Amino acid sequence: MNVLLGITGGIAAYKTPELVRRLRGRGADVQIVTTASAAEFVTETALQAVSGRPVRANLWDKEAEASMSHIELARWADVVLIAPATAEIMARLASGAAADLLTTLCLATEAPIAIAPAMNHVMWNNPAVQANRRTLEQRGVRILGPDYGSQACGETGAGRMLDPDEIAAIVCGPQLAGTDGQQLLAGKTVLVTAGPTREPIDPVRYITNRSSGKMGYAIASAAAAQGARVVLVSGPVSLPEPAGVEVIHVKTAAQMYAATHDSIAGVDVFIAAAAVSDYRPADAPQQKIKKTQETMRLELVRSDDILASVAGLDDAPFTIGFAAETENVRDYALGKLKNKKLDMIVANKVGEDCGFDYDDNAVDVYWRDGEQSFAKTAKTDLARQIVQLIAERYEATRGAATQPKLTVISTKDQ
Ligand code: CTP
């Protein structure tokens, strides 16, 4: 597979030699094209050494053009990847500029284009950058990330370049390269629940859990990348809204139940990734509870089960639940599959060093007559694999012949 890697001038460019190694480790040939400012962050010598090919930087390089013209280079590429992609290159791609080698190649290629944005989080959230992102997405450019976390500038937010291994996995995976852009959930509507819920005790206190929402958000992104219209009903999390996804924000389990049922008409797949509070305080006084007693009792009542209620609908979508367990993972997961009448269940062990709030995870997925294990990997990568399996199972059970709806059950979100 031929990857044309465009490197632009952001601090994350220092990670590109590693990215090249990861791409080559997956069997790709990598031809690097740099912009003028990329050289401020990574040397041509390093890039040439890891890619094994001379770096191209100049549209007017007569010698390089003589051996392979920029048009031949555009044809050579199976995939064009720009990593890191600065706000500047996004603006130039969105405007259709062709003033240098990289932008010219992007106009001249028929290969899929993917970009991995990396910039300060305030820049990423700037309306101009977001407008360019939307324009590029509408033209079919795949936007990889950015990731959320601490940034080179010392601040925290969405704007980190995705991990090189994750980028390599996507670029060399079937979605971008293998299947002529075929999207497994094109034309389908997927509803995902994600994150924790908060159940008020009084106006200043609440009961919640350790769900970060990362798995559910990654699932929503992965379903959107497969061409689905995605509605994400999200509890309170500190994650950026995934690109191309309609997000409904809720706080309590009751609100999540209502928002899910308000949106369920026409949904093909329901995926319950939220960690819904199973119980809520029986009543939450309007005023703050004062510490007048030595001990106090809190009476809790069961929340309605969103997943089971959707799976029980007459016209239920293809429904997928999550089971987060600390022990007997398989038995409990299979029990939930049966009792809640789910189509699939995604089970994982949560504990000291796995599950909630970690960036990676391993899961086992079960359905009535099959199961599949997924090894520990980044939640974004795992989500892509799970969504691919969901799409396959949906197709197998409710595929084109019967025109059924695909319901995705939300799983316990982590
Ligand atoms: N779920 C839901 N609504 C609820 C509770 C759970 O939709 N009120 C969904 C979760 O999103 C997840 C699955 O149900 O997909 C989890 O199943 P559940 O039996 O609720 O798991 P636990 O809450 O962990 O139950 P238990 O404590 O009995 O293991």
Tab-separated table of C-alpha atoms and ligand atoms in Angstrom:
chain	number	residue	atom	x	y	z
A	1	MET	CA	0.000	0.000	0.000
A	2	ASN	CA	1.359	3.418	-0.966
A	3	VAL	CA	0.914	6.142	1.634
A	4	LEU	CA	1.695	9.688	0.647
A	5	LEU	CA	2.395	11.353	3.993
A	6	GLY	CA	2.115	15.133	4.097
A	7	ILE	CA	3.784	16.721	7.101
A	8	THR	CA	2.917	20.297	8.024
A	9	GLY	CA	4.431	22.732	10.508
A	10	GLY	CA	3.047	21.888	13.927
A	11	ILE	CA	4.891	20.754	17.041
A	12	ALA	CA	3.379	17.266	16.663
A	13	ALA	CA	5.575	16.868	13.552
A	14	TYR	CA	8.271	15.629	15.920
A	15	LYS	CA	6.239	12.404	16.168
A	16	THR	CA	6.251	11.749	12.426
A	17	PRO	CA	9.392	9.567	12.223
A	18	GLU	CA	7.568	7.223	14.621
A	19	LEU	CA	4.424	7.453	12.478
A	20	VAL	CA	6.441	6.480	9.389
A	21	ARG	CA	7.864	3.482	11.225
A	22	ARG	CA	4.369	2.406	12.297
A	23	LEU	CA	3.051	2.725	8.746
A	24	ARG	CA	5.973	0.760	7.345
A	25	GLY	CA	5.537	-1.806	10.118
A	26	ARG	CA	2.063	-2.420	8.675
A	27	GLY	CA	3.532	-3.002	5.250
A	28	ALA	CA	3.052	0.459	3.713
A	29	ASP	CA	5.472	2.252	1.405
A	30	VAL	CA	5.693	5.839	2.573
A	31	GLN	CA	6.555	8.847	0.443
A	32	ILE	CA	6.902	12.007	2.508
A	33	VAL	CA	5.985	15.471	1.305
A	34	THR	CA	6.703	18.358	3.665
A	35	THR	CA	5.528	21.946	3.713
A	36	ALA	CA	8.037	24.755	4.233
A	37	SER	CA	7.256	25.112	7.944
A	38	ALA	CA	7.437	21.360	8.693
A	39	ALA	CA	11.231	21.633	8.517
A	40	GLU	CA	11.083	23.791	11.666
A	41	PHE	CA	10.009	20.741	13.667
A	42	VAL	CA	11.504	17.634	12.047
A	43	THR	CA	14.581	17.144	9.889
A	44	GLU	CA	14.630	15.896	6.327
A	45	THR	CA	17.513	13.593	7.258
A	46	ALA	CA	15.445	11.794	9.897
A	47	LEU	CA	12.437	11.477	7.596
A	48	GLN	CA	14.505	10.169	4.704
A	49	ALA	CA	16.174	7.625	6.989
A	50	VAL	CA	12.905	6.184	8.303
A	51	SER	CA	10.980	6.282	5.019
A	52	GLY	CA	13.855	5.070	2.834
A	53	ARG	CA	12.892	7.609	0.161
A	54	PRO	CA	14.000	11.160	-0.582
A	55	VAL	CA	11.626	13.686	0.975
A	56	ARG	CA	9.705	15.851	-1.487
A	57	ALA	CA	9.194	19.467	-0.490
A	58	ASN	CA	9.181	21.615	-3.563
A	59	LEU	CA	6.800	21.773	-6.498
A	60	TRP	CA	9.584	23.297	-8.605
A	61	ASP	CA	12.276	20.674	-7.861
A	62	LYS	CA	13.316	19.846	-11.462
A	63	GLU	CA	15.316	16.745	-10.582
A	64	ALA	CA	12.572	15.213	-8.435
A	65	GLU	CA	9.885	16.112	-10.950
A	66	ALA	CA	11.933	14.441	-13.676
A	67	SER	CA	12.029	11.140	-11.781
A	68	MET	CA	8.394	11.240	-10.635
A	69	SER	CA	6.230	14.234	-11.466
A	70	HIS	CA	3.727	15.505	-8.935
A	71	ILE	CA	0.925	14.107	-11.083
A	72	GLU	CA	2.547	10.655	-11.083
A	73	LEU	CA	2.998	10.981	-7.331
A	74	ALA	CA	-0.703	11.821	-6.925
A	75	ARG	CA	-1.551	8.684	-8.937
A	76	TRP	CA	0.970	6.550	-7.019
A	77	ALA	CA	-0.789	7.176	-3.695
A	78	ASP	CA	-3.363	4.676	-2.412
A	79	VAL	CA	-3.999	7.028	0.496
A	80	VAL	CA	-2.960	10.612	1.204
A	81	LEU	CA	-2.414	11.229	4.900
A	82	ILE	CA	-1.608	14.654	6.345
A	83	ALA	CA	-0.243	14.398	9.872
A	84	PRO	CA	-0.020	16.644	11.689
A	85	ALA	CA	-2.528	18.846	9.913
A	86	THR	CA	-2.358	22.467	11.059
A	87	ALA	CA	-5.203	25.001	10.944
A	88	GLU	CA	-3.365	26.530	7.980
A	89	ILE	CA	-3.372	23.372	5.821
A	90	MET	CA	-7.044	22.759	6.668
A	91	ALA	CA	-7.863	26.284	5.452
A	92	ARG	CA	-5.842	25.800	2.272
A	93	LEU	CA	-7.425	22.419	1.521
A	94	ALA	CA	-10.895	23.817	2.185
A	95	SER	CA	-10.248	26.711	-0.186
A	96	GLY	CA	-8.847	24.481	-2.943
A	97	ALA	CA	-5.468	26.244	-2.976
A	98	ALA	CA	-2.620	24.733	-5.007
A	99	ALA	CA	0.322	26.973	-4.213
A	100	ASP	CA	2.711	24.264	-3.061
A	101	LEU	CA	3.440	20.594	-3.667
A	102	LEU	CA	1.241	19.144	-0.902
A	103	THR	CA	-1.931	21.093	-1.720
A	104	THR	CA	-1.404	20.471	-5.443
A	105	LEU	CA	-1.127	16.730	-4.787
A	106	CYS	CA	-4.344	16.790	-2.771
A	107	LEU	CA	-6.184	18.325	-5.713
A	108	ALA	CA	-4.576	15.987	-8.225
A	109	THR	CA	-5.141	12.698	-6.398
A	110	GLU	CA	-8.118	10.373	-6.622
A	111	ALA	CA	-6.996	8.490	-3.504
A	112	PRO	CA	-8.842	8.916	-0.198
A	113	ILE	CA	-7.468	11.765	1.918
A	114	ALA	CA	-7.176	11.601	5.698
A	115	ILE	CA	-5.910	14.338	7.960
A	116	ALA	CA	-4.843	14.175	11.615
A	117	PRO	CA	-5.355	17.696	12.976
A	118	ALA	CA	-3.052	18.901	15.758
A	119	MET	CA	-3.210	22.336	17.242
A	120	ASN	CA	-3.943	24.296	20.413
A	121	HIS	CA	-7.443	23.463	21.663
A	122	VAL	CA	-8.686	27.060	21.390
A	123	MET	CA	-7.572	27.126	17.759
A	124	TRP	CA	-9.300	23.777	17.110
A	125	ASN	CA	-12.559	25.110	18.531
A	126	ASN	CA	-12.335	28.344	16.546
A	127	PRO	CA	-15.426	28.651	14.313
A	128	ALA	CA	-13.260	29.186	11.217
A	129	VAL	CA	-11.353	25.943	11.824
A	130	GLN	CA	-14.566	24.058	12.547
A	131	ALA	CA	-16.151	25.429	9.372
A	132	ASN	CA	-13.140	24.179	7.389
A	133	ARG	CA	-13.391	20.804	9.116
A	134	ARG	CA	-17.030	20.507	8.108
A	135	THR	CA	-16.250	21.517	4.514
A	136	LEU	CA	-13.511	18.897	4.288
A	137	GLU	CA	-15.697	16.220	5.860
A	138	GLN	CA	-18.496	16.970	3.424
A	139	ARG	CA	-16.011	16.422	0.595
A	140	GLY	CA	-15.136	13.008	1.998
A	141	VAL	CA	-11.877	13.868	3.764
A	142	ARG	CA	-11.468	11.615	6.813
A	143	ILE	CA	-10.671	13.596	9.959
A	144	LEU	CA	-8.640	11.472	12.379
A	145	GLY	CA	-8.946	12.896	15.877
A	146	PRO	CA	-7.813	15.140	17.347
A	147	ASP	CA	-7.305	13.561	20.729
A	148	TYR	CA	-8.159	15.135	24.054
A	149	GLY	CA	-5.435	15.660	26.661
A	150	SER	CA	-2.457	17.766	27.740
A	151	GLN	CA	-0.915	19.789	24.938
A	152	ALA	CA	2.600	20.984	24.122
A	153	CYS	CA	1.490	24.522	25.050
A	154	GLY	CA	0.822	23.318	28.610
A	155	GLU	CA	-2.956	23.515	28.328
A	156	THR	CA	-5.487	20.684	28.227
A	157	GLY	CA	-8.168	20.133	25.627
A	158	ALA	CA	-8.997	18.646	22.242
A	159	GLY	CA	-6.165	19.213	19.791
A	160	ARG	CA	-3.505	16.561	20.311
A	161	MET	CA	-2.534	14.559	17.267
A	162	LEU	CA	-3.831	10.986	17.494
A	163	ASP	CA	-1.294	8.438	18.577
A	164	PRO	CA	0.926	7.391	15.604
A	165	ASP	CA	-0.026	3.746	16.042
A	166	GLU	CA	-3.725	4.596	15.956
A	167	ILE	CA	-3.268	6.678	12.821
A	168	ALA	CA	-1.334	3.864	11.160
A	169	ALA	CA	-4.038	1.347	12.117
A	170	ILE	CA	-6.765	3.465	10.531
A	171	VAL	CA	-4.821	4.403	7.432
A	172	CYS	CA	-3.761	0.822	6.729
A	173	GLY	CA	-7.148	-0.603	7.770
A	174	PRO	CA	-10.022	-1.616	5.528
A	175	GLN	CA	-12.084	1.540	6.016
A	176	LEU	CA	-9.657	3.839	4.284
A	177	ALA	CA	-7.735	1.602	1.975
A	178	GLY	CA	-9.404	-1.687	1.357
A	179	THR	CA	-12.979	-1.334	0.318
A	180	ASP	CA	-13.125	1.542	-2.159
A	181	GLY	CA	-14.607	3.770	0.516
A	182	GLN	CA	-17.569	1.466	1.153
A	183	GLN	CA	-19.326	2.530	4.342
A	184	LEU	CA	-20.914	-0.301	6.280
A	185	LEU	CA	-23.678	1.774	7.899
A	186	ALA	CA	-24.509	4.133	5.049
A	187	GLY	CA	-28.208	5.062	5.158
A	188	LYS	CA	-28.677	3.724	8.700
A	189	THR	CA	-29.533	5.689	11.834
A	190	VAL	CA	-27.647	4.757	14.970
A	191	LEU	CA	-28.542	5.942	18.460
A	192	VAL	CA	-25.835	5.712	21.118
A	193	THR	CA	-26.063	6.444	24.830
A	194	ALA	CA	-22.822	7.384	26.567
A	195	GLY	CA	-21.293	8.610	29.783
A	196	PRO	CA	-22.549	8.473	33.357
A	197	THR	CA	-25.755	9.913	34.747
A	198	ARG	CA	-26.068	12.149	37.802
A	199	GLU	CA	-28.869	11.559	40.266
A	200	PRO	CA	-29.485	14.544	42.559
A	201	ILE	CA	-29.533	14.050	46.331
A	202	ASP	CA	-30.227	17.736	46.910
A	203	PRO	CA	-29.389	20.908	44.895
A	204	VAL	CA	-25.623	20.547	45.537
A	205	ARG	CA	-24.986	16.782	45.727
A	206	TYR	CA	-25.504	13.851	43.425
A	207	ILE	CA	-24.802	10.143	42.899
A	208	THR	CA	-22.760	9.211	39.856
A	209	ASN	CA	-20.116	6.714	38.670
A	210	ARG	CA	-16.665	6.669	37.091
A	211	SER	CA	-17.720	6.471	33.436
A	212	SER	CA	-15.758	8.934	31.278
A	213	GLY	CA	-17.890	8.528	28.158
A	214	LYS	CA	-14.811	7.694	26.060
A	215	MET	CA	-16.074	4.351	24.784
A	216	GLY	CA	-19.526	5.636	23.858
A	217	TYR	CA	-18.095	8.711	22.147
A	218	ALA	CA	-15.642	6.542	20.214
A	219	ILE	CA	-18.513	4.245	19.173
A	220	ALA	CA	-20.536	7.243	17.973
A	221	SER	CA	-17.555	8.516	15.938
A	222	ALA	CA	-16.894	5.090	14.479
A	223	ALA	CA	-20.550	4.683	13.445
A	224	ALA	CA	-20.494	8.130	11.803
A	225	ALA	CA	-17.293	7.167	9.970
A	226	GLN	CA	-19.199	4.158	8.605
A	227	GLY	CA	-21.733	6.487	7.050
A	228	ALA	CA	-24.514	6.323	9.664
A	229	ARG	CA	-26.574	9.247	10.862
A	230	VAL	CA	-25.656	9.159	14.543
A	231	VAL	CA	-27.554	10.552	17.512
A	232	LEU	CA	-25.591	10.527	20.755
A	233	VAL	CA	-27.487	10.873	24.038
A	234	SER	CA	-24.761	11.855	26.445
A	235	GLY	CA	-24.566	12.148	30.198
A	236	PRO	CA	-22.202	14.728	31.717
A	237	VAL	CA	-18.650	14.162	30.399
A	238	SER	CA	-15.697	16.399	29.601
A	239	LEU	CA	-15.165	15.271	26.021
A	240	PRO	CA	-15.504	17.304	22.832
A	241	GLU	CA	-18.573	16.524	20.723
A	242	PRO	CA	-17.607	14.027	18.004
A	243	ALA	CA	-17.578	15.442	14.489
A	244	GLY	CA	-20.655	14.751	12.393
A	245	VAL	CA	-22.751	13.467	15.301
A	246	GLU	CA	-25.976	14.992	16.733
A	247	VAL	CA	-25.496	15.249	20.488
A	248	ILE	CA	-28.302	15.493	23.062
A	249	HIS	CA	-26.978	16.370	26.501
A	250	VAL	CA	-28.747	14.988	29.578
A	251	LYS	CA	-27.911	14.642	33.244
A	252	THR	CA	-30.177	12.104	34.936
A	253	ALA	CA	-31.184	8.557	34.041
A	254	ALA	CA	-34.785	9.719	33.641
A	255	GLN	CA	-33.684	12.415	31.163
A	256	MET	CA	-31.591	9.851	29.256
A	257	TYR	CA	-34.596	7.517	29.108
A	258	ALA	CA	-36.832	10.318	27.790
A	259	ALA	CA	-34.278	11.604	25.249
A	260	THR	CA	-33.665	8.072	23.963
A	261	HIS	CA	-37.349	7.332	23.480
A	262	ASP	CA	-37.939	10.783	21.937
A	263	SER	CA	-35.306	9.930	19.308
A	264	ILE	CA	-35.934	6.217	18.791
A	265	ALA	CA	-38.353	6.442	15.838
A	266	GLY	CA	-36.535	5.391	12.673
A	267	VAL	CA	-33.452	4.179	14.523
A	268	ASP	CA	-31.877	1.095	12.968
A	269	VAL	CA	-29.266	0.352	15.599
A	270	PHE	CA	-29.319	1.231	19.288
A	271	ILE	CA	-26.067	1.015	21.245
A	272	ALA	CA	-26.317	1.510	25.002
A	273	ALA	CA	-22.823	2.477	26.094
A	274	ALA	CA	-23.944	4.668	28.987
A	275	ALA	CA	-23.290	3.747	32.595
A	276	VAL	CA	-26.783	4.600	33.736
A	277	SER	CA	-27.308	4.937	37.481
A	278	ASP	CA	-29.350	1.911	38.462
A	279	TYR	CA	-30.839	3.755	41.445
A	280	ARG	CA	-31.741	7.348	42.259
A	281	PRO	CA	-32.652	9.016	45.550
A	282	ALA	CA	-36.364	8.544	46.220
A	283	ASP	CA	-36.753	12.250	46.655
A	284	ALA	CA	-34.348	15.171	46.330
A	285	PRO	CA	-35.285	18.113	48.517
A	286	GLN	CA	-35.288	21.578	46.938
A	287	GLN	CA	-33.020	22.875	49.704
A	288	LYS	CA	-29.568	21.666	50.736
A	289	ILE	CA	-29.652	18.902	53.359
A	290	LYS	CA	-28.075	20.192	56.616
A	291	LYS	CA	-25.907	17.991	58.833
A	292	THR	CA	-28.226	17.863	61.763
A	293	GLN	CA	-27.961	14.106	62.430
A	294	GLU	CA	-25.049	11.794	63.262
A	295	THR	CA	-26.136	9.278	60.629
A	296	MET	CA	-28.510	9.523	57.733
A	297	ARG	CA	-30.242	7.100	55.420
A	298	LEU	CA	-30.800	7.683	51.763
A	299	GLU	CA	-33.670	5.795	50.186
A	300	LEU	CA	-32.983	4.814	46.587
A	301	VAL	CA	-35.409	3.686	43.919
A	302	ARG	CA	-34.649	1.780	40.694
A	303	SER	CA	-34.203	3.731	37.474
A	304	ASP	CA	-36.084	2.509	34.417
A	305	ASP	CA	-33.895	0.337	32.225
A	306	ILE	CA	-33.384	2.211	28.956
A	307	LEU	CA	-31.773	-0.698	27.157
A	308	ALA	CA	-34.402	-3.245	28.078
A	309	SER	CA	-37.185	-0.805	27.236
A	310	VAL	CA	-35.808	-0.230	23.733
A	311	ALA	CA	-35.145	-3.936	23.141
A	312	GLY	CA	-38.731	-4.617	24.188
A	313	LEU	CA	-40.288	-2.275	21.638
A	314	ASP	CA	-42.479	-3.944	18.994
A	315	ASP	CA	-40.361	-2.459	16.253
A	316	ALA	CA	-37.111	-2.714	18.229
A	317	PRO	CA	-33.929	-1.689	16.519
A	318	PHE	CA	-30.913	-3.989	16.433
A	319	THR	CA	-29.928	-3.539	20.046
A	320	ILE	CA	-26.521	-3.766	21.676
A	321	GLY	CA	-25.815	-3.511	25.373
A	322	PHE	CA	-22.643	-3.215	27.368
A	323	ALA	CA	-21.790	-5.119	30.495
A	324	ALA	CA	-19.103	-3.779	32.793
A	325	GLU	CA	-18.325	-6.409	35.384
A	326	THR	CA	-15.758	-6.879	38.106
A	327	GLU	CA	-16.115	-10.699	38.139
A	328	ASN	CA	-17.789	-13.596	36.230
A	329	VAL	CA	-17.771	-11.403	33.142
A	330	ARG	CA	-18.953	-14.064	30.679
A	331	ASP	CA	-21.800	-15.441	32.794
A	332	TYR	CA	-23.173	-12.053	33.747
A	333	ALA	CA	-22.904	-10.777	30.177
A	334	LEU	CA	-24.704	-13.801	28.743
A	335	GLY	CA	-27.376	-13.389	31.411
A	336	LYS	CA	-27.968	-9.777	30.362
A	337	LEU	CA	-28.033	-10.739	26.682
A	338	LYS	CA	-30.841	-13.170	27.374
A	339	ASN	CA	-32.798	-11.314	30.037
A	340	LYS	CA	-32.827	-7.997	28.215
A	341	LYS	CA	-33.483	-9.677	24.834
A	342	LEU	CA	-30.492	-8.044	23.211
A	343	ASP	CA	-29.002	-8.771	19.819
A	344	MET	CA	-25.453	-8.378	21.108
A	345	ILE	CA	-23.602	-7.550	24.294
A	346	VAL	CA	-20.136	-6.087	24.720
A	347	ALA	CA	-18.570	-7.267	27.967
A	348	ASN	CA	-15.506	-6.100	29.741
A	349	LYS	CA	-13.878	-6.358	33.081
A	350	VAL	CA	-13.558	-3.158	35.067
A	351	GLY	CA	-11.263	-2.740	38.002
A	352	GLU	CA	-8.092	-1.179	39.269
A	353	ASP	CA	-6.261	-0.906	35.975
A	354	CYS	CA	-8.873	-1.454	33.296
A	355	GLY	CA	-12.199	-0.170	32.109
A	356	PHE	CA	-13.469	3.157	33.379
A	357	ASP	CA	-11.549	6.242	32.362
A	358	TYR	CA	-8.665	4.367	30.733
A	359	ASP	CA	-7.807	5.139	27.120
A	360	ASP	CA	-7.604	1.526	26.100
A	361	ASN	CA	-9.649	-1.552	26.771
A	362	ALA	CA	-10.207	-5.207	25.847
A	363	VAL	CA	-13.696	-6.686	25.409
A	364	ASP	CA	-15.558	-9.855	24.533
A	365	VAL	CA	-18.668	-9.537	22.393
A	366	TYR	CA	-21.464	-12.128	22.579
A	367	TRP	CA	-24.550	-12.780	20.510
A	368	ARG	CA	-26.995	-15.694	20.455
A	369	ASP	CA	-24.841	-18.089	18.491
A	370	GLY	CA	-21.401	-16.573	18.512
A	371	GLU	CA	-18.757	-14.549	20.258
A	372	GLN	CA	-15.610	-12.626	19.459
A	373	SER	CA	-12.762	-11.329	21.629
A	374	PHE	CA	-10.989	-8.063	20.993
A	375	ALA	CA	-7.487	-7.627	22.408
A	376	LYS	CA	-6.514	-4.592	24.436
A	377	THR	CA	-6.162	-1.543	22.230
A	378	ALA	CA	-7.052	2.160	22.179
A	379	LYS	CA	-10.778	2.730	22.755
A	380	THR	CA	-10.991	4.570	19.428
A	381	ASP	CA	-9.528	1.567	17.620
A	382	LEU	CA	-11.659	-0.850	19.634
A	383	ALA	CA	-14.775	1.167	18.792
A	384	ARG	CA	-14.031	0.867	15.072
A	385	GLN	CA	-13.698	-2.903	15.384
A	386	ILE	CA	-16.871	-3.230	17.469
A	387	VAL	CA	-18.879	-1.077	15.047
A	388	GLN	CA	-17.605	-3.166	12.145
A	389	LEU	CA	-18.769	-6.339	13.919
A	390	ILE	CA	-22.129	-4.749	14.741
A	391	ALA	CA	-22.583	-3.804	11.079
A	392	GLU	CA	-21.707	-7.365	10.020
A	393	ARG	CA	-24.119	-8.940	12.527
A	394	TYR	CA	-26.821	-6.470	11.568
A	395	GLU	CA	-26.356	-7.327	7.924
A	396	ALA	CA	-26.386	-11.053	8.724
A	397	THR	CA	-29.608	-10.918	10.757
A	398	ARG	CA	-31.535	-7.990	9.337
A	399	GLY	CA	-29.740	-7.397	6.082
A	400	ALA	CA	-30.964	-6.052	2.785
A	401	ALA	CA	-33.291	-9.021	2.125
A	402	THR	CA	-35.573	-8.181	5.008
A	403	GLN	CA	-34.893	-4.447	5.223
A	404	PRO	CA	-34.981	-4.605	9.012
A	405	LYS	CA	-33.945	-1.898	11.402
A	406	LEU	CA	-30.573	-2.074	13.074
A	407	THR	CA	-30.823	-1.305	16.735
A	408	VAL	CA	-27.654	-0.578	18.583
A	409	ILE	CA	-27.915	-1.155	22.265
A	410	SER	CA	-25.944	1.185	24.413
A	411	THR	CA	-23.356	-0.552	26.422
A	412	LYS	CA	-21.948	0.362	29.736
A	413	ASP	CA	-19.811	3.315	28.865
A	414	GLN	CA	-16.304	3.669	30.163
B	1	CTP	N1	-28.683	0.305	31.062
B	1	CTP	C1	-29.707	1.129	30.651
B	1	CTP	N2	-30.549	1.700	31.561
B	1	CTP	C2	-30.407	1.455	32.874
B	1	CTP	C3	-29.363	0.624	33.318
B	1	CTP	C4	-28.521	0.057	32.381
B	1	CTP	O1	-29.831	1.369	29.441
B	1	CTP	N3	-31.237	2.020	33.729
B	1	CTP	C5	-27.809	-0.309	30.059
B	1	CTP	C6	-26.395	0.164	30.060
B	1	CTP	O2	-26.222	1.263	29.188
B	1	CTP	C7	-25.649	-1.061	29.576
B	1	CTP	C8	-26.431	-2.195	30.186
B	1	CTP	O3	-27.736	-1.679	30.398
B	1	CTP	O4	-25.740	-1.194	28.186
B	1	CTP	C9	-25.875	-2.640	31.485
B	1	CTP	O5	-26.713	-3.611	31.994
B	1	CTP	P1	-27.111	-3.646	33.539
B	1	CTP	O6	-27.806	-4.922	33.806
B	1	CTP	O7	-27.820	-2.438	33.932
B	1	CTP	O8	-25.711	-3.626	34.176
B	1	CTP	P2	-25.450	-3.151	35.596
B	1	CTP	O9	-26.031	-1.810	35.841
B	1	CTP	O10	-23.990	-3.240	35.770
B	1	CTP	O11	-26.269	-4.208	36.411
B	1	CTP	P3	-25.721	-5.069	37.572
B	1	CTP	O12	-25.290	-4.086	38.597
B	1	CTP	O13	-26.869	-5.911	37.990
B	1	CTP	O14	-24.600	-5.856	36.981
